[in-house]
XYZ file of N, CA and C in Angstrom:
624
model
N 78.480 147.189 -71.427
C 77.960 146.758 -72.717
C 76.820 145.766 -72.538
N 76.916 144.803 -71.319
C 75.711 144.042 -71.366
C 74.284 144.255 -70.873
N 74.848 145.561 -69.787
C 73.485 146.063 -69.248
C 73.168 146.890 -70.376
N 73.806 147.578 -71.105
C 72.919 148.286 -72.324
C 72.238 147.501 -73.096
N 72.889 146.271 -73.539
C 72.294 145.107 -74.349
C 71.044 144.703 -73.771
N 71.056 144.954 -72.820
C 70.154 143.869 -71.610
C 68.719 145.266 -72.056
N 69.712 146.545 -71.597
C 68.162 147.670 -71.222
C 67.826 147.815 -72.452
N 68.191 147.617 -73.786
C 67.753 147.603 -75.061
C 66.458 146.788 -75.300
N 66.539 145.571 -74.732
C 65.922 144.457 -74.964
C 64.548 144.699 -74.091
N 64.207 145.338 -73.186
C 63.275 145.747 -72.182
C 62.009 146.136 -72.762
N 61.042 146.256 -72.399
C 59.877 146.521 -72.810
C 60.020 147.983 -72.842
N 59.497 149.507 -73.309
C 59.705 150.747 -72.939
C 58.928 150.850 -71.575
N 58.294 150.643 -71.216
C 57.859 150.991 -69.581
C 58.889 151.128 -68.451
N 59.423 149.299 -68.614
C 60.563 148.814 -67.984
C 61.643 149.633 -68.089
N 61.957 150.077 -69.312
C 63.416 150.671 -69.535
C 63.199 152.233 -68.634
N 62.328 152.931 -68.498
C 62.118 154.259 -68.184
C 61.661 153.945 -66.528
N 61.057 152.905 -65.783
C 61.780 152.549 -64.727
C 62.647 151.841 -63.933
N 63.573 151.623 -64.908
C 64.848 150.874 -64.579
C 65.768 152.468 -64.347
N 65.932 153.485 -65.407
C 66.538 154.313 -65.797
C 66.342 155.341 -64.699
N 64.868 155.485 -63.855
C 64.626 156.180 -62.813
C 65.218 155.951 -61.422
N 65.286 154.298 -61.258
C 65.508 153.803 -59.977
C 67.207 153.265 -60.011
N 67.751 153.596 -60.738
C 69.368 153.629 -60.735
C 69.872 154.893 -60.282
N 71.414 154.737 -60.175
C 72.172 156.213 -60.105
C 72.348 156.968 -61.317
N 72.212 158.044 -61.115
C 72.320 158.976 -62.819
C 73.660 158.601 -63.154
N 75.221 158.478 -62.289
C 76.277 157.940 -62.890
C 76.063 156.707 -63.455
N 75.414 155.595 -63.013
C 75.816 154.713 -63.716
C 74.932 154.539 -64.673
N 73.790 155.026 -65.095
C 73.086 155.507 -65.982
C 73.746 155.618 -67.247
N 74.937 157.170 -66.824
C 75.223 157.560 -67.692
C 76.726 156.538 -68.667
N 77.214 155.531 -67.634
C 77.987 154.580 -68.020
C 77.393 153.452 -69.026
N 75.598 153.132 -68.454
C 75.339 152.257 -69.999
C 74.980 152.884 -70.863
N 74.402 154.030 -70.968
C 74.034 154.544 -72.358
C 75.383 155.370 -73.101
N 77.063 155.218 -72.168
C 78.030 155.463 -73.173
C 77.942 154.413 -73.926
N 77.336 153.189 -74.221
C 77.475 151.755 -74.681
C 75.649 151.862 -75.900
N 75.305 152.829 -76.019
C 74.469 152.610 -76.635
C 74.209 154.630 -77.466
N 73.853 154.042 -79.368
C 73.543 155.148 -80.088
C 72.570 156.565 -78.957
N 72.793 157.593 -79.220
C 71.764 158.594 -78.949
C 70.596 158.572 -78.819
N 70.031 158.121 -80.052
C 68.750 158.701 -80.402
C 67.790 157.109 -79.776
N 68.793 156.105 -79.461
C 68.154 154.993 -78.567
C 67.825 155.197 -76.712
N 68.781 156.034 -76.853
C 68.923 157.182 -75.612
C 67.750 157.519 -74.879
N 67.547 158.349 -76.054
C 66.156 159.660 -76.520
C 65.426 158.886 -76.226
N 65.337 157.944 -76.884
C 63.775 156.918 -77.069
C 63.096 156.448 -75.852
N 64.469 155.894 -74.731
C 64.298 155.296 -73.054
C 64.509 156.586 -72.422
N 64.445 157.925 -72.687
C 64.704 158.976 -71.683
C 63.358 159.785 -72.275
N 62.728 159.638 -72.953
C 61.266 160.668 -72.956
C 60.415 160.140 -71.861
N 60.353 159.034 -71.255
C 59.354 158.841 -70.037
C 60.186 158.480 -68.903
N 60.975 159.410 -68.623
C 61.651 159.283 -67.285
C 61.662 160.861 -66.571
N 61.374 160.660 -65.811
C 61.185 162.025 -65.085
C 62.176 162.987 -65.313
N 61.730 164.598 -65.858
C 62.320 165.820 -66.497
C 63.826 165.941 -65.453
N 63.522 165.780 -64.004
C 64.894 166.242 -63.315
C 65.696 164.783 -62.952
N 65.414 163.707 -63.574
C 66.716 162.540 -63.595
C 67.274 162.553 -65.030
N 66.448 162.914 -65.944
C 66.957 163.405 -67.211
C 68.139 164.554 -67.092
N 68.013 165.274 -66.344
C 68.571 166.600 -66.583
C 70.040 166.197 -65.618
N 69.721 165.364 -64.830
C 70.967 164.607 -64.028
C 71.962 164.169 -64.793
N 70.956 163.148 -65.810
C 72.080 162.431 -66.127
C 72.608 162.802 -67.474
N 71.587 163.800 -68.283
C 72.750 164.398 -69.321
C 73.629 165.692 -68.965
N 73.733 165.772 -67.692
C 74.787 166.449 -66.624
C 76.192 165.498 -66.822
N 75.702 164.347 -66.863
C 77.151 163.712 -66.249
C 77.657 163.001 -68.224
N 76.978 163.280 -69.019
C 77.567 162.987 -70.271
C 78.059 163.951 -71.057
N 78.975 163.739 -72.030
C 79.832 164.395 -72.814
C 78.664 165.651 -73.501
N 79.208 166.647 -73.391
C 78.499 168.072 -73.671
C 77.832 167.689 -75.321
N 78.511 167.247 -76.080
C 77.981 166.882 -77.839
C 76.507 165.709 -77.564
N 77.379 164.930 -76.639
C 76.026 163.826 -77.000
C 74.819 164.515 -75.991
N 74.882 164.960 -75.053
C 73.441 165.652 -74.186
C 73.154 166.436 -75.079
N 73.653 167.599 -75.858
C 73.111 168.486 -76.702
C 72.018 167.732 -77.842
N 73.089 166.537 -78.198
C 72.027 165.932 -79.493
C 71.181 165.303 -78.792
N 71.061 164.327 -77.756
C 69.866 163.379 -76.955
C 68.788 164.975 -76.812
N 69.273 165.720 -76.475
C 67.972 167.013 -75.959
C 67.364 167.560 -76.942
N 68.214 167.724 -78.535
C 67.629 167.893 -79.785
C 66.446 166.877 -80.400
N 66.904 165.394 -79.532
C 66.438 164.722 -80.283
C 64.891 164.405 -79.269
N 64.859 164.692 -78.054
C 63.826 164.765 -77.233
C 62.674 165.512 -77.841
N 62.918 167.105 -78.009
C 62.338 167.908 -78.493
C 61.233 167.479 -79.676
N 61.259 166.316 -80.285
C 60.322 165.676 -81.283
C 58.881 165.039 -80.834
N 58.251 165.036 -81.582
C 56.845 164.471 -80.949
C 57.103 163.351 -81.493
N 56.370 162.286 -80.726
C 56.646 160.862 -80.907
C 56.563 160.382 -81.982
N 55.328 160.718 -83.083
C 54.888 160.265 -83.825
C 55.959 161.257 -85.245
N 56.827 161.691 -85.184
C 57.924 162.573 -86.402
C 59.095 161.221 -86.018
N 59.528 161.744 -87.533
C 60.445 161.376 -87.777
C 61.897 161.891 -87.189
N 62.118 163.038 -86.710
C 62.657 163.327 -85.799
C 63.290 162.516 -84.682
N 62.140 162.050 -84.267
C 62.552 160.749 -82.909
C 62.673 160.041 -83.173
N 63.220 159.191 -84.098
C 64.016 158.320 -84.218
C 65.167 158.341 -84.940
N 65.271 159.559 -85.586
C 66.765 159.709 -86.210
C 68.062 159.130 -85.575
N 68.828 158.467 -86.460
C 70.259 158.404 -85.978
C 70.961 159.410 -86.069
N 71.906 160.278 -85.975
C 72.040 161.520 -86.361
C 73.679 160.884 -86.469
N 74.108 160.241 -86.522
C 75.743 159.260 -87.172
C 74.713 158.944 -88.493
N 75.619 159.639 -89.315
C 75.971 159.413 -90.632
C 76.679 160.237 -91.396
N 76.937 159.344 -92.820
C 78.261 159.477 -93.302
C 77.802 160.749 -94.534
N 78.700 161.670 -94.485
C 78.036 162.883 -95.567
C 79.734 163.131 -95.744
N 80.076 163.860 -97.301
C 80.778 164.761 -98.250
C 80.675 165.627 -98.598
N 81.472 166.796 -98.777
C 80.923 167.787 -99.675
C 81.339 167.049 -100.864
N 80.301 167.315 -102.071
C 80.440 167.695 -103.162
C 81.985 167.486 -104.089
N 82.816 168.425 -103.797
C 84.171 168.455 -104.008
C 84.810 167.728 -103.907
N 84.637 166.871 -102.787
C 85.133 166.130 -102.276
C 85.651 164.924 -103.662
N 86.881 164.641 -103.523
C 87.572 163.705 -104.399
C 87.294 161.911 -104.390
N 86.989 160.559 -105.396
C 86.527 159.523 -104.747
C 88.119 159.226 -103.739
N 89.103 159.670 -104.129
C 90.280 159.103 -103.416
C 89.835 159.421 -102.259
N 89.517 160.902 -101.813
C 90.090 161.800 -100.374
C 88.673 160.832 -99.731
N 87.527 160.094 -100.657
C 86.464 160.046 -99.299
C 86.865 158.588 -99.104
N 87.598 158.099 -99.730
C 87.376 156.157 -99.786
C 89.290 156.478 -98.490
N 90.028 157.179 -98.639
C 90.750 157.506 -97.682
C 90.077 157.771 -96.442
N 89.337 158.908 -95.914
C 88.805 158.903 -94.853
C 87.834 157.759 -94.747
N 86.872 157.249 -95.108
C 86.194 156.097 -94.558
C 87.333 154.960 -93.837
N 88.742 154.799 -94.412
C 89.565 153.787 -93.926
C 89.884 154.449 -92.713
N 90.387 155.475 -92.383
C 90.202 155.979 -91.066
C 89.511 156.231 -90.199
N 88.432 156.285 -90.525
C 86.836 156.748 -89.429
C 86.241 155.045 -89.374
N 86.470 154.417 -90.205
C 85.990 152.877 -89.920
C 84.457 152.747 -89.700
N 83.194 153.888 -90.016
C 81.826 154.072 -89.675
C 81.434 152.489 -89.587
N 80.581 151.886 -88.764
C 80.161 151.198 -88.076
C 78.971 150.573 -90.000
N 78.739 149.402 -89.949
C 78.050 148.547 -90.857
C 76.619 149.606 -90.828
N 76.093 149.510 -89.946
C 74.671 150.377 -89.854
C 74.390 151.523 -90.424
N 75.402 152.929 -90.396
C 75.154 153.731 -91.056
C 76.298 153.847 -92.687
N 76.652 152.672 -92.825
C 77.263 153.059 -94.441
C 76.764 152.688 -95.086
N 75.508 152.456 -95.504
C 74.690 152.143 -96.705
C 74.692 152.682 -97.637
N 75.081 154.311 -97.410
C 74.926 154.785 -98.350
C 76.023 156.046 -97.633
N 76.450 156.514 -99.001
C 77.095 158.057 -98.673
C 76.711 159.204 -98.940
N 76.066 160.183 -98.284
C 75.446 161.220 -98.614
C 76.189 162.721 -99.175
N 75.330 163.027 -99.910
C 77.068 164.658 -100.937
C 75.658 165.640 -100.152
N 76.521 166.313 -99.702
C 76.047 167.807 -99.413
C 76.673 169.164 -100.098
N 76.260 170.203 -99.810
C 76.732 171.284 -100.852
C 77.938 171.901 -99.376
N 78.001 173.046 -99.254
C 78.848 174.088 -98.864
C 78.026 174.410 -97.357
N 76.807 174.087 -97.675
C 75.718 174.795 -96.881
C 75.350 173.350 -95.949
N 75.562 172.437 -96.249
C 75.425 171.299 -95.716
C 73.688 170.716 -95.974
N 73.136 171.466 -97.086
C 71.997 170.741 -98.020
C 72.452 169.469 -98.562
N 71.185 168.854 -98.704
C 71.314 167.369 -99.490
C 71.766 167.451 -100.731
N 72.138 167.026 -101.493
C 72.321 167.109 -103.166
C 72.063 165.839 -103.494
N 72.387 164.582 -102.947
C 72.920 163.546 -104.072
C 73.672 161.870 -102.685
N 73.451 160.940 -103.603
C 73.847 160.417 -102.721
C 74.946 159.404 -103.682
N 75.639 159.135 -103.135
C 76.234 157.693 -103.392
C 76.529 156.514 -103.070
N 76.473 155.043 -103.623
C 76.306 154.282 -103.311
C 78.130 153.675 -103.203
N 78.433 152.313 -102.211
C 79.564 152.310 -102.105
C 80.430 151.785 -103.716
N 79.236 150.949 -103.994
C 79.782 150.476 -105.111
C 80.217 151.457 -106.188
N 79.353 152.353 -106.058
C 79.776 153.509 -107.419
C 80.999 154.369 -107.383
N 81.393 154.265 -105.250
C 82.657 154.450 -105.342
C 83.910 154.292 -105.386
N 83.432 152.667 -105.099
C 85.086 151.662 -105.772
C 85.073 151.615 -107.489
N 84.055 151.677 -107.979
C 84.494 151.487 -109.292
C 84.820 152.922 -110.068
N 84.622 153.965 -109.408
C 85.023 155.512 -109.840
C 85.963 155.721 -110.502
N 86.517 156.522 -111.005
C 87.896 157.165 -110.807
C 88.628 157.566 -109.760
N 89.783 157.303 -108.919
C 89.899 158.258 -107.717
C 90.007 159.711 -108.180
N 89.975 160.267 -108.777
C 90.580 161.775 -109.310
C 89.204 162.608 -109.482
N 87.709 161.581 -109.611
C 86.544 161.507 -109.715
C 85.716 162.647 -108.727
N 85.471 163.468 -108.819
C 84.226 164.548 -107.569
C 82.941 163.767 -107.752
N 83.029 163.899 -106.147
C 81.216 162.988 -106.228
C 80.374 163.595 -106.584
N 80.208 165.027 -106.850
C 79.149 165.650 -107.909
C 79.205 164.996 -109.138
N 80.163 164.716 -109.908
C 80.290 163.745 -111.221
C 79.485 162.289 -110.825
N 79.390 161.462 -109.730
C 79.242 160.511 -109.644
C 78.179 160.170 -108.811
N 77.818 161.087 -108.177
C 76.677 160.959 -107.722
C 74.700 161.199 -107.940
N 74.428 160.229 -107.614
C 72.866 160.125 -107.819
C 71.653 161.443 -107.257
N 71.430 162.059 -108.379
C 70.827 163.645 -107.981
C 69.339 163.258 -107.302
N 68.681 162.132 -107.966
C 67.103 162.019 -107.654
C 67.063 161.238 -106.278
N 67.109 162.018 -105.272
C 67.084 161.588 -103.884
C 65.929 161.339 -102.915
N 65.598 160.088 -102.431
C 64.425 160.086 -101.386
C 64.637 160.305 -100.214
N 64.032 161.536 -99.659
C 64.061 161.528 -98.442
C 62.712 161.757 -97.507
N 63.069 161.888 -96.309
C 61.655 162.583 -95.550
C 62.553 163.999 -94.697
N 61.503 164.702 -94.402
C 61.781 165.939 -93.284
C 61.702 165.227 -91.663
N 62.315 165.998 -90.934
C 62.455 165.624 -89.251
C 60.831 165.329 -89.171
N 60.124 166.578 -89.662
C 58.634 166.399 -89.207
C 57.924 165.936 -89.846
N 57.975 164.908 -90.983
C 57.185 164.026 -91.499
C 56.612 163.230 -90.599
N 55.825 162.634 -90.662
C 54.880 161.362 -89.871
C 55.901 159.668 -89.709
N 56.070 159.089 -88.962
C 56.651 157.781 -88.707
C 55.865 156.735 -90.148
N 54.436 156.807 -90.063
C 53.208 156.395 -90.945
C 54.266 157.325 -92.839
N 54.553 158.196 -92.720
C 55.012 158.671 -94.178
C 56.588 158.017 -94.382
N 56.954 157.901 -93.321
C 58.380 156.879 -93.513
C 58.399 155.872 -93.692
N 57.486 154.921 -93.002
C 57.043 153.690 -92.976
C 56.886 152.860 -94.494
N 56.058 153.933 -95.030
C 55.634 153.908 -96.182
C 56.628 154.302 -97.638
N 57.119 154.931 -97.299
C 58.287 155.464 -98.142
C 59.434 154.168 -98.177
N 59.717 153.676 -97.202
C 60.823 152.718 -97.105
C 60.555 151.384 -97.286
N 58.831 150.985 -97.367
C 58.530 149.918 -97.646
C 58.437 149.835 -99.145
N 57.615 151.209 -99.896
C 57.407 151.512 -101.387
C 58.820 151.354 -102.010
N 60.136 151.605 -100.975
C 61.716 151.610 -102.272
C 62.559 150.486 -101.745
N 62.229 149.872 -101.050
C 62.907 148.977 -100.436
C 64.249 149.461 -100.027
N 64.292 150.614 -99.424
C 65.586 151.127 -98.299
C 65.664 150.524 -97.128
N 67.143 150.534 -97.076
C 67.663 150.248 -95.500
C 67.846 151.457 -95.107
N 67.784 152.517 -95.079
C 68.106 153.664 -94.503
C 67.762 155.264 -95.616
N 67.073 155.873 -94.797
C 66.739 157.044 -95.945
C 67.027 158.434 -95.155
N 67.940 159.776 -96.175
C 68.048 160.603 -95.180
C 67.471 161.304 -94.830
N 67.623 161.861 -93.625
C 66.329 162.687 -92.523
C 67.076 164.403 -93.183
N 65.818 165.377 -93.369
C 66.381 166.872 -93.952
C 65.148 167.857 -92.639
N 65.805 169.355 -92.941
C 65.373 170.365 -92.243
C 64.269 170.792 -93.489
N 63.488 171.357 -93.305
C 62.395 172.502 -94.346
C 63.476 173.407 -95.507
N 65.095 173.238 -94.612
C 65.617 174.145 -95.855
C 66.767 172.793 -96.683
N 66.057 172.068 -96.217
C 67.252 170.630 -97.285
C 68.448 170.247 -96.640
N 68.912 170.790 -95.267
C 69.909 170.303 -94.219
C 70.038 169.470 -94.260
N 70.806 168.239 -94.002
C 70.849 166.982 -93.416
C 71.255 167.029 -92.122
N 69.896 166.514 -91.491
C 70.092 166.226 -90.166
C 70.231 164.753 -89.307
N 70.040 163.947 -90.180
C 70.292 162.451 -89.768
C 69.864 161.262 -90.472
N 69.784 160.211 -90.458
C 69.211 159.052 -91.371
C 68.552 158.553 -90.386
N 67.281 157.930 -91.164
C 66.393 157.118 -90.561
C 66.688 155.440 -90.870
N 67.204 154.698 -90.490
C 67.208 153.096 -90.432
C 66.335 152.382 -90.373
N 66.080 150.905 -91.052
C 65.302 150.372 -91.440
C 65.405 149.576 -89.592
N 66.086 149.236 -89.406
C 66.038 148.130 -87.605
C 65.723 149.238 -87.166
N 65.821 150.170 -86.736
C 64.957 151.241 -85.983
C 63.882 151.278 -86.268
N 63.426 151.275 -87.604
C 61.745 151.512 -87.925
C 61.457 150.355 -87.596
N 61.934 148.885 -87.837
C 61.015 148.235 -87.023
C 61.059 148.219 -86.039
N 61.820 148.057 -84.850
C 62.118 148.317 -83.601
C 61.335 149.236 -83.079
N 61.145 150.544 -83.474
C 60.284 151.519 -82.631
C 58.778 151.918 -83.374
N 58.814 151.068 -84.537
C 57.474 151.670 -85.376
C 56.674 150.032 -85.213
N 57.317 149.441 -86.230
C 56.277 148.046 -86.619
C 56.376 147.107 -85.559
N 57.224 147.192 -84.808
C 57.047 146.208 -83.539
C 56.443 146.504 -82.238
N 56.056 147.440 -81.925
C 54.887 148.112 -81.162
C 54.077 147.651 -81.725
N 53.413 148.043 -83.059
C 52.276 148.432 -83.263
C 51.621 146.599 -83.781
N 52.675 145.748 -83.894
C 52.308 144.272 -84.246
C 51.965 143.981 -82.755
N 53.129 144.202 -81.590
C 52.353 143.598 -80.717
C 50.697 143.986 -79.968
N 50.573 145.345 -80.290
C 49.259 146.265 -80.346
C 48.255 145.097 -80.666
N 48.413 144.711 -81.731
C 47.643 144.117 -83.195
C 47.210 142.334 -82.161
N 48.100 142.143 -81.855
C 48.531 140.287 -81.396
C 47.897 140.950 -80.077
N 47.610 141.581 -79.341
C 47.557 141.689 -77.605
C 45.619 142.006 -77.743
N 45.421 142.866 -78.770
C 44.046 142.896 -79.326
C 43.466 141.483 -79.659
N 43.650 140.711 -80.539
C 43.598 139.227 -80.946
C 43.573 138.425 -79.926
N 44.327 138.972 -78.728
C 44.545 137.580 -77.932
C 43.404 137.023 -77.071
């Protein structure tokens, strides 16, 4: 946990040769201690066959998504998706979802919001937590949920998110496919982290 803490904190240069000049096992021991798509972010500039090492030695779900999430050009929204988040169908009852959240316990970061999907696993609607303690439990989140939804596509621009989340004041907005999928949420500490804090120190290193 602390060397992930530690390789988090790294400049990206640093992190992609720190990540080269280790063992792919123990590699793959700090990034069990750290999200995916933060993964993704320190594994696009590390050489194609220590990559391929070390999502060898991780759980078959998370290499599949780190390699989905590679596949993005830097500048989409894509690459930085969290792809943990919290979605419903539709049907879904306020009892049966405020029950499972007490069991799944989702982490502060991605419950901002709860996302309703259809059958097909399209966006529909979102809900907020508050709208679902004060519900009915007997309540379907189609009844209760908010239809006029902001989102962006995987392949929108970082620059069209940026902008979108500064214009509504979101902590988190969800990421969709061309056919309305939900494929992940974009976070506000990620956008600054990988968008506005680059590009400030860009700004300050020019100035200096």
């Amino acid at each position: 946990r602390l060397a992930a803490d530690t390789l988090e904190e790294f400049e990206d240069e640093y992190q992609s040769d720190l990540v080269e000049n280790i063992d792919a096992k123990l590699a793959k021991e700090i990034f069990e201690n750290m999200p995916n798509d933060e993964i993704a972010d320190i594994l696009e500039d590390v050489d194609e066959e220590k990559v391929e090492k070390i999502l060898q030695n991780m759980d078959k779900s998370d290499a599949q998504e780190i390699k989905e999430l590679l596949k993005y050009d830097d500048n989409t929204v894509g690459s930085i998706m969290n792809k943990e988040y919290i979605a419903f169908n539709q049907n879904k009852s306020v009892d049966e979802v405020i029950k499972e959240l007490r069991e799944t316990k989702p982490s502060s970061e991605i419950a901002y919001y709860l996302y309703v999907v259809d059958n097909d696993e399209r966006l529909i609607g979102v809900v907020s937590l508050r709208d679902l303690i004060i519900s009915s439990p007997d309540a379907k989140l189609k009844e209760i949920m908010q239809k006029n939804i902001i989102y962006v596509y995987d392949t929108d621009t970082l620059d069209d998110l940026t902008e979108l989340v500064t214009k509504y004041e979101l902590l988190a907005i969800p990421v969709v496919n061309n056919e309305k999928i939900l494929l992940g949420m974009a976070i506000l500490n990620d956008i600054v982290d990988e968008v506005l804090l680059p590009r400030w120190k860009k700004i300050l290193k020019r100035s200096a």
